[in-house]
mmCIF file with all atom_site columns, C-alpha atoms in Angstrom:
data_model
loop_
_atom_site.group_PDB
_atom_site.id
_atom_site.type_symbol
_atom_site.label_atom_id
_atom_site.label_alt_id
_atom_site.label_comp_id
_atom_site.label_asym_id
_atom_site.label_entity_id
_atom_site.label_seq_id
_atom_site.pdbx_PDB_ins_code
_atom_site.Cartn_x
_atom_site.Cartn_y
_atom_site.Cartn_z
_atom_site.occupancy
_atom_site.B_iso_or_equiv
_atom_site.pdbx_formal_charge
_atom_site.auth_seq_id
_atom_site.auth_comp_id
_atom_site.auth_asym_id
_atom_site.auth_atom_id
_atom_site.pdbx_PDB_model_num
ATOM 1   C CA . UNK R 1 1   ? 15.402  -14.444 14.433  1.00 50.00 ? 1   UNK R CA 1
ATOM 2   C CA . UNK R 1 2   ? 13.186  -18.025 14.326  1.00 53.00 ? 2   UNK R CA 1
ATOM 3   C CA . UNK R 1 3   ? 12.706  -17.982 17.510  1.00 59.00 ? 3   UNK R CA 1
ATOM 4   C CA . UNK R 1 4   ? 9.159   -19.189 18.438  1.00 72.00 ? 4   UNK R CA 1
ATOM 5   C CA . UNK R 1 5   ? 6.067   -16.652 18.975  1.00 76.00 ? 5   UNK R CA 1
ATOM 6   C CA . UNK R 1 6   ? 8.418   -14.041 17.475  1.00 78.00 ? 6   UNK R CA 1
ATOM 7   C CA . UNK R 1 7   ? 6.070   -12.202 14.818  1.00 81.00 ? 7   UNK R CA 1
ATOM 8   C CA . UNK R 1 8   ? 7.407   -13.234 10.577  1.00 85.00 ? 8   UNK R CA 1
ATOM 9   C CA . UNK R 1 9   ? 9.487   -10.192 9.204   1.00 86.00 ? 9   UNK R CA 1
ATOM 10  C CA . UNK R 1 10  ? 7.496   -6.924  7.241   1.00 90.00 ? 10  UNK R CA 1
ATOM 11  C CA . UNK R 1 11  ? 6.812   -8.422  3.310   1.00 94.00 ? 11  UNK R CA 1
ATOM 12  C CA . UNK R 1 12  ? 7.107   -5.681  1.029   1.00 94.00 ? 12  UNK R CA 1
ATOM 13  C CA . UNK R 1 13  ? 3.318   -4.389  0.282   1.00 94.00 ? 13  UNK R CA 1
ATOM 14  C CA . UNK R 1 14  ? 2.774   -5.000  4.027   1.00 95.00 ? 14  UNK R CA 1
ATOM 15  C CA . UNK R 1 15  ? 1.010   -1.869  4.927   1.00 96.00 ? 15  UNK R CA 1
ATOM 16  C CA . UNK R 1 16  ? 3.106   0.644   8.021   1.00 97.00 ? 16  UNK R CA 1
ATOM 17  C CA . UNK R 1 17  ? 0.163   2.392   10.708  1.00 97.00 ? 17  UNK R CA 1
ATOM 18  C CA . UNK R 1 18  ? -0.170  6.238   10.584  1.00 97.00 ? 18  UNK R CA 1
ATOM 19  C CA . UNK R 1 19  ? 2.282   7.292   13.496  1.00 97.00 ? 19  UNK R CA 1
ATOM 20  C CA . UNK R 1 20  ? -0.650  9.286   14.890  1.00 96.00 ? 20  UNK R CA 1
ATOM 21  C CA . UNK R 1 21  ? -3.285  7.211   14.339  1.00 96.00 ? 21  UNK R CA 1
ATOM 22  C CA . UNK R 1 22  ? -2.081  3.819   14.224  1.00 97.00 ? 22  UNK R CA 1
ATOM 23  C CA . UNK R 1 23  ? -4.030  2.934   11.144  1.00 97.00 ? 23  UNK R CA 1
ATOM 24  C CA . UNK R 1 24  ? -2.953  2.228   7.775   1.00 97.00 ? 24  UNK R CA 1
ATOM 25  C CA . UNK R 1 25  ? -4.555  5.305   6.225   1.00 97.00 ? 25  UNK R CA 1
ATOM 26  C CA . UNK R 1 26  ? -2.128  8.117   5.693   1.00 96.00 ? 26  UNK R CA 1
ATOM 27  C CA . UNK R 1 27  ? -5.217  10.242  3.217   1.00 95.00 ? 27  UNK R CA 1
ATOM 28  C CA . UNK R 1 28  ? -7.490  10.256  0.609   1.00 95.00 ? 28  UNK R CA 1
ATOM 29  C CA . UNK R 1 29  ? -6.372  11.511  -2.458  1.00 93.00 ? 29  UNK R CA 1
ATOM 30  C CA . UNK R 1 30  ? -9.457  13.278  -4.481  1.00 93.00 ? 30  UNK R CA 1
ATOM 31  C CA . UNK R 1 31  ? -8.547  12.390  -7.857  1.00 87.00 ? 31  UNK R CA 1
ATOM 32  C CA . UNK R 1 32  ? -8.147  14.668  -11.092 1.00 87.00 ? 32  UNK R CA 1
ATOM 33  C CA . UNK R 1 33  ? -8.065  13.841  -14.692 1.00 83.00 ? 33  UNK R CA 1
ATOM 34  C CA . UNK R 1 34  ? -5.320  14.904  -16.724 1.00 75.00 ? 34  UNK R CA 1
ATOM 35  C CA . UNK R 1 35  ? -5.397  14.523  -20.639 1.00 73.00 ? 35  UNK R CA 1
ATOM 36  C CA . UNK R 1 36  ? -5.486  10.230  -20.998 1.00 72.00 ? 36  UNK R CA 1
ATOM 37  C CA . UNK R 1 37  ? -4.947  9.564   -17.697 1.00 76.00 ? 37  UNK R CA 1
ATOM 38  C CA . UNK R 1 38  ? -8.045  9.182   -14.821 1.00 80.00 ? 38  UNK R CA 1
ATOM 39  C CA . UNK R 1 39  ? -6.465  9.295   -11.483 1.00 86.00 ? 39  UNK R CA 1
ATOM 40  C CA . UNK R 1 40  ? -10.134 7.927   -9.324  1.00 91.00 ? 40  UNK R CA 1
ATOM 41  C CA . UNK R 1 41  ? -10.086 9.181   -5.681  1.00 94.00 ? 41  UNK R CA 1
ATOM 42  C CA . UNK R 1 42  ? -8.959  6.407   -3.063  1.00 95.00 ? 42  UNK R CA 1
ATOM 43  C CA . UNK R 1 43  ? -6.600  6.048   -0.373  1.00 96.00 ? 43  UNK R CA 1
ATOM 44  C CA . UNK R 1 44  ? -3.057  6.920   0.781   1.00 96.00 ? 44  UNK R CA 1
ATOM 45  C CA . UNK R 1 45  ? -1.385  3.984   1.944   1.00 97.00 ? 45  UNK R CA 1
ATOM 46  C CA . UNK R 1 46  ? 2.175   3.882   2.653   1.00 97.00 ? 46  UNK R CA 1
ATOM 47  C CA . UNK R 1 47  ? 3.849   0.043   2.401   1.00 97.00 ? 47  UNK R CA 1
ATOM 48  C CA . UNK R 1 48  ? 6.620   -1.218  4.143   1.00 96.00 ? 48  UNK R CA 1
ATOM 49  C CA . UNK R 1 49  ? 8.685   -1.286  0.899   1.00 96.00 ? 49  UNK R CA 1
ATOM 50  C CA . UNK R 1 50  ? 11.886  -1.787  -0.548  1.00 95.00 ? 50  UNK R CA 1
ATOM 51  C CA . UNK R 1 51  ? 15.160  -0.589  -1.899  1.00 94.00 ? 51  UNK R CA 1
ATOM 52  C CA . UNK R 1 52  ? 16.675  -2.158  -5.046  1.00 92.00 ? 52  UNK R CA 1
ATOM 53  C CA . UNK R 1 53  ? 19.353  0.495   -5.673  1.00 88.00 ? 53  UNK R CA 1
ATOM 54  C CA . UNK R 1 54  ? 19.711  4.662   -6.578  1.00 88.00 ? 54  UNK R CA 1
ATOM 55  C CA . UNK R 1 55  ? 15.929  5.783   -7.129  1.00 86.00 ? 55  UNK R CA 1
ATOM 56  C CA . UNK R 1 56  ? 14.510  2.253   -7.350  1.00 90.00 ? 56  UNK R CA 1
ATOM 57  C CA . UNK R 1 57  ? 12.437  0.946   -4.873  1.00 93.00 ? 57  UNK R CA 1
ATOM 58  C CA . UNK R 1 58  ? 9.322   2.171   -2.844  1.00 95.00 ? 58  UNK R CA 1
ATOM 59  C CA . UNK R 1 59  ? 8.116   2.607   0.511   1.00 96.00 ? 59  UNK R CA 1
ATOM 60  C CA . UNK R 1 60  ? 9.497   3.571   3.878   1.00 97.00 ? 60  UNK R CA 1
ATOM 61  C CA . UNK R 1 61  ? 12.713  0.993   3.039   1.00 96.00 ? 61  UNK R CA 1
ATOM 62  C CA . UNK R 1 62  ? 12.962  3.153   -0.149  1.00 96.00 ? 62  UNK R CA 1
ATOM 63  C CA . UNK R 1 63  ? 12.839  6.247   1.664   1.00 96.00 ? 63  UNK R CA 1
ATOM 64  C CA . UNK R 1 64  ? 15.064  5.698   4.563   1.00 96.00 ? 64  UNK R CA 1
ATOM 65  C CA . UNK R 1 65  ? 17.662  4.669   2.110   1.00 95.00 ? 65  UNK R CA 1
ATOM 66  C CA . UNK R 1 66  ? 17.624  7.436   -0.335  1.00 93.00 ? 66  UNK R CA 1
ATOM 67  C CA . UNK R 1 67  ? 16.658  10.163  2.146   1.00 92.00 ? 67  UNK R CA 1
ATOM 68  C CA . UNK R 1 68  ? 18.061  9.078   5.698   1.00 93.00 ? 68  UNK R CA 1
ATOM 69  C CA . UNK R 1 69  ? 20.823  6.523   5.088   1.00 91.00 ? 69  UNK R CA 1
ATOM 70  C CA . UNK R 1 70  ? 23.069  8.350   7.938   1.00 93.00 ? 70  UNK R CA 1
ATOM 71  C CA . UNK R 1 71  ? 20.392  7.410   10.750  1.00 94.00 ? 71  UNK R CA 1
ATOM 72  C CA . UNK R 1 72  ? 22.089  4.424   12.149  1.00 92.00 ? 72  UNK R CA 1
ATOM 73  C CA . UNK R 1 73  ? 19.230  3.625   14.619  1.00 94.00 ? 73  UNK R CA 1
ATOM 74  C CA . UNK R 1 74  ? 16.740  1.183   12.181  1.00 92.00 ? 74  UNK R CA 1
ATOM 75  C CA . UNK R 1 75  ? 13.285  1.973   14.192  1.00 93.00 ? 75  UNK R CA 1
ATOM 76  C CA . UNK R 1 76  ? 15.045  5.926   14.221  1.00 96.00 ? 76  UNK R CA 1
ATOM 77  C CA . UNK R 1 77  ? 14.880  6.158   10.481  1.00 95.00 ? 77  UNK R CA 1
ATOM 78  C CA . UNK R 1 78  ? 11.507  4.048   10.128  1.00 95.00 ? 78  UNK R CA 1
ATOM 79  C CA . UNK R 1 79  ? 9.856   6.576   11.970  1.00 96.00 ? 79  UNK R CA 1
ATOM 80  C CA . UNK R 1 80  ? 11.712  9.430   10.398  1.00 96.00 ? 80  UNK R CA 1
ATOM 81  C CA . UNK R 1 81  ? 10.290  8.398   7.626   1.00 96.00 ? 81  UNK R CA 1
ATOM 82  C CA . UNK R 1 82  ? 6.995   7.632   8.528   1.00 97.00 ? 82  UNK R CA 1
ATOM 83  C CA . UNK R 1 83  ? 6.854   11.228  10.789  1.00 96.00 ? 83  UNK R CA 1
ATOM 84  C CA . UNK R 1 84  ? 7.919   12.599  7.055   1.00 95.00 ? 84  UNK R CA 1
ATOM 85  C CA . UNK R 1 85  ? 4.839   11.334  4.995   1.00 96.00 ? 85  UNK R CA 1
ATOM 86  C CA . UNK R 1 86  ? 2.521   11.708  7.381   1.00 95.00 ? 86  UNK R CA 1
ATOM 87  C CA . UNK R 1 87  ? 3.537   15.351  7.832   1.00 93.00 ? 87  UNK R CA 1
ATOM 88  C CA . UNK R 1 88  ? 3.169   16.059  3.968   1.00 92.00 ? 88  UNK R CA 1
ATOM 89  C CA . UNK R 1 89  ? -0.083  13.969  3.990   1.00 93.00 ? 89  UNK R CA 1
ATOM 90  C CA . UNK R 1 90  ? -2.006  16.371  5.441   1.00 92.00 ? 90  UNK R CA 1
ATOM 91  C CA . UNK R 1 91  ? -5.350  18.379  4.460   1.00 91.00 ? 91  UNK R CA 1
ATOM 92  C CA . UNK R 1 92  ? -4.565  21.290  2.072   1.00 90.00 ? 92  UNK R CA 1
ATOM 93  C CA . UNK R 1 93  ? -1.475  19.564  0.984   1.00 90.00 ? 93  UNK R CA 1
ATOM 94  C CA . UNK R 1 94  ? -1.208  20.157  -2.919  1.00 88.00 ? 94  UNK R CA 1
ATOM 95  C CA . UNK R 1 95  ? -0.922  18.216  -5.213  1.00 87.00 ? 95  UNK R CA 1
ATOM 96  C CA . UNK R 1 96  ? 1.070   18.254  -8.707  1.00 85.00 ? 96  UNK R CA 1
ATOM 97  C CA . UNK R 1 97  ? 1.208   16.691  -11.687 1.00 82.00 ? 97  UNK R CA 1
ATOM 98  C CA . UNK R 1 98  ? 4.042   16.649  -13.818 1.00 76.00 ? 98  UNK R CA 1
ATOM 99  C CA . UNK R 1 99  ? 2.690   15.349  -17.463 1.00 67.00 ? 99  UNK R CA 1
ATOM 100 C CA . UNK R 1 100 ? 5.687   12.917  -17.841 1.00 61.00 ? 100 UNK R CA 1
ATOM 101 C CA . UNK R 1 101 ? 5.878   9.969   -20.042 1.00 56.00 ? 101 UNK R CA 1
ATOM 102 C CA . UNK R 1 102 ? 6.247   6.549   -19.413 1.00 57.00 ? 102 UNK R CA 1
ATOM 103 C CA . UNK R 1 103 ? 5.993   5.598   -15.551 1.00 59.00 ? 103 UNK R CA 1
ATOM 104 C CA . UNK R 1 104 ? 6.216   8.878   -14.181 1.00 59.00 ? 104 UNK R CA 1
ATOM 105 C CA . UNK R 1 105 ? 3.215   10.062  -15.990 1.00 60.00 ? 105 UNK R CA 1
ATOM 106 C CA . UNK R 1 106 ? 1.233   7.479   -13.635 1.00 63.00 ? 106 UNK R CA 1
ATOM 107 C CA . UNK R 1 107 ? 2.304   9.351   -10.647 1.00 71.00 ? 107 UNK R CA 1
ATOM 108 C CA . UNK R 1 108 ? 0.936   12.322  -9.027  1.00 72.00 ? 108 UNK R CA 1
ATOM 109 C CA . UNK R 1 109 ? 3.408   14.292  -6.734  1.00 73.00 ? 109 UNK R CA 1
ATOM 110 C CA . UNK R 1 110 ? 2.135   15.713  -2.936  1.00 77.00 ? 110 UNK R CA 1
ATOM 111 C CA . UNK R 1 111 ? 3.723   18.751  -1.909  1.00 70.00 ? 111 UNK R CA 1
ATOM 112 C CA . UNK R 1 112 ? 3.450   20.435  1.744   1.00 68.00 ? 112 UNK R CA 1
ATOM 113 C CA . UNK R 1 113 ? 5.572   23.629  0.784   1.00 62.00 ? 113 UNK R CA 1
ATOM 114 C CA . UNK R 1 114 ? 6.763   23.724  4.873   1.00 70.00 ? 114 UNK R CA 1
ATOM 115 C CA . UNK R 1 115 ? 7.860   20.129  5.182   1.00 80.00 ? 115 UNK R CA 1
ATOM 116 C CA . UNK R 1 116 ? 8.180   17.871  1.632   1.00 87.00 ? 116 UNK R CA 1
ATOM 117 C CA . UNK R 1 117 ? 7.479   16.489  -1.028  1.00 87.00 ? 117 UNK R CA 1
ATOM 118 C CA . UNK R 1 118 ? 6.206   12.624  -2.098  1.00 90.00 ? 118 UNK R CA 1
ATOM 119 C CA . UNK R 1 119 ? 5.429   10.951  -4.760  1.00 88.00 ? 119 UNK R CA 1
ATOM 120 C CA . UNK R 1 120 ? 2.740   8.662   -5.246  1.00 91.00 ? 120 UNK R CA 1
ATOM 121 C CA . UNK R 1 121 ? 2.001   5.528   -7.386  1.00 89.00 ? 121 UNK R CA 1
ATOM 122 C CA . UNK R 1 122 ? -1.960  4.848   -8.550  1.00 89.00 ? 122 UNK R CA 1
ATOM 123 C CA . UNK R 1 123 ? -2.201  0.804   -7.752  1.00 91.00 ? 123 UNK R CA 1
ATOM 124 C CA . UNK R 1 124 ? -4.951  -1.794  -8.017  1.00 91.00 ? 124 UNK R CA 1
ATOM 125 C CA . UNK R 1 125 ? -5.990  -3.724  -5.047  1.00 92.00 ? 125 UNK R CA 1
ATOM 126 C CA . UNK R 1 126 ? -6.532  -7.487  -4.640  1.00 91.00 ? 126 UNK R CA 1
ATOM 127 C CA . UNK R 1 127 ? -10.758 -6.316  -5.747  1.00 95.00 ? 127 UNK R CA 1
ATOM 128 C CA . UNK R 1 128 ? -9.278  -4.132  -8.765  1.00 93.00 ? 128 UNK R CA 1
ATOM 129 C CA . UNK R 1 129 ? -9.968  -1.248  -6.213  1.00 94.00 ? 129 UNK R CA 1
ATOM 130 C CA . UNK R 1 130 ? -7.798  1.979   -6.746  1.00 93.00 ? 130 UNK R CA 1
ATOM 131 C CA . UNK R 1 131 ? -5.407  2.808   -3.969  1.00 95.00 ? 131 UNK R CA 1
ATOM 132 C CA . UNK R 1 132 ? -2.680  4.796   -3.689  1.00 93.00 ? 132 UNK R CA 1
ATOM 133 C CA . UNK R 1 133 ? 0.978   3.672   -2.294  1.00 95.00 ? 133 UNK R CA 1
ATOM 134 C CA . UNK R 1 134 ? 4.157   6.492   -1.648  1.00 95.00 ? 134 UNK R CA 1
ATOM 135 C CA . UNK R 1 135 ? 6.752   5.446   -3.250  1.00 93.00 ? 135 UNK R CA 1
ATOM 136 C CA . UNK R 1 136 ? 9.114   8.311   -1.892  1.00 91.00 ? 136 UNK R CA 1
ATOM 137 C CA . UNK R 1 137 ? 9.235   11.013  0.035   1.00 92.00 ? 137 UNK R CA 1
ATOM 138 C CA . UNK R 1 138 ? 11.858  13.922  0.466   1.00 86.00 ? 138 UNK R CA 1
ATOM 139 C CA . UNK R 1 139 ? 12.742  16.657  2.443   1.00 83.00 ? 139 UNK R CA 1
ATOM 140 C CA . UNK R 1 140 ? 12.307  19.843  -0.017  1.00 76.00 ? 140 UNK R CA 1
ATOM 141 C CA . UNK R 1 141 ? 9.549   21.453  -1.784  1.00 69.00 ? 141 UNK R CA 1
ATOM 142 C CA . UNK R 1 142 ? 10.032  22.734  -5.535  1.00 72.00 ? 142 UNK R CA 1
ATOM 143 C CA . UNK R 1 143 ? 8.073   20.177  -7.135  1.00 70.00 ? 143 UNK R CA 1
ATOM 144 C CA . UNK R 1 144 ? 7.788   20.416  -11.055 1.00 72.00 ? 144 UNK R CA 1
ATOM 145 C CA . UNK R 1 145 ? 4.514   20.257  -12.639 1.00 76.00 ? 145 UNK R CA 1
ATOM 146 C CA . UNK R 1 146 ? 1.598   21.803  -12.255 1.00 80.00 ? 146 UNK R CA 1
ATOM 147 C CA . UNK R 1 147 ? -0.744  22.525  -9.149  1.00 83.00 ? 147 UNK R CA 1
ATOM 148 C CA . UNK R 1 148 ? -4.240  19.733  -9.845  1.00 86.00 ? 148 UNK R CA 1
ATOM 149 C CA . UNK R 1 149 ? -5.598  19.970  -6.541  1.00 86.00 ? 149 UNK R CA 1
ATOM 150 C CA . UNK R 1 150 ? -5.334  19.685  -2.609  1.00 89.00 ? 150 UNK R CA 1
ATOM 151 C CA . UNK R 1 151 ? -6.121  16.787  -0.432  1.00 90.00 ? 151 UNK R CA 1
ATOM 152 C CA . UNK R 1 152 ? -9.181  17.239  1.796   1.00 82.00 ? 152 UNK R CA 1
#
């Protein structure tokens, strides 16, 4: 709104706390190697995000607006969404790996078979650090691919 002391609006990669936690670290994922493609361990981070149309965009903006566009209430479907990840980012969540070309073979999926799926995007940090960032999460759990591992 402007108005002075109020705090700037979320930027995209701005990081959202763990609704539990209150911490930006959702998980660790462990890391696998599949055929040409490393994926190194590092963290789960899930970004504030955005929404540039049907199945473009990333983060909890990305997900509210594919997955929970009839929640009226703005801080309702935030934390919808952020309830949502952090309930499939949980130890002895599997993961999958589809073997996809072209930008979805850079993604490893998440599944928690009671509550969702996600999908997650292997990113560099600001120190060429691996991290990784949800880019979506949904509320059913047939992923395709094959089973790589389980997060810890």
């Amino acid at each position: 709104n402007g108005s002075i002391g109020a705090p700037p609006p979320p930027k995209p990669n701005d990081p959202v706390n763990h609704p539990t936690t209150g911490v930006p670290l959702f998980a660790n994922f462990p890391g696998f190697t599949s055929g040409d493609y490393v994926f190194e361990p590092g963290p789960i981070y899930l970004k504030h995000g955005k929404h540039t149309g049907p199945h473009a965009g990333f983060g909890v903006i990305h997900i509210v607006a594919e997955h929970f566009p009839n929640i009226a209430d703005a801080a309702v479907a935030t934390a919808t969404a952020t309830n949502l990840v952090a309930d499939i980012l949980v130890a002895g969540a599997e993961i999958f790996y589809e073997f996809a070309l072209g930008k979805r073979a850079e993604r490893p999926l998440v599944c928690r078979t009671s509550r969702g799926t996600l999908v997650l995007e292997r990113r560099l940090d600001g120190a060429n650090v691996v991290f990784y960032s949800v880019v979506t999460a949904f509320q059913f759990a047939n992923p395709p691919g094959i089973k790589v591992g389980v997060l810890t």
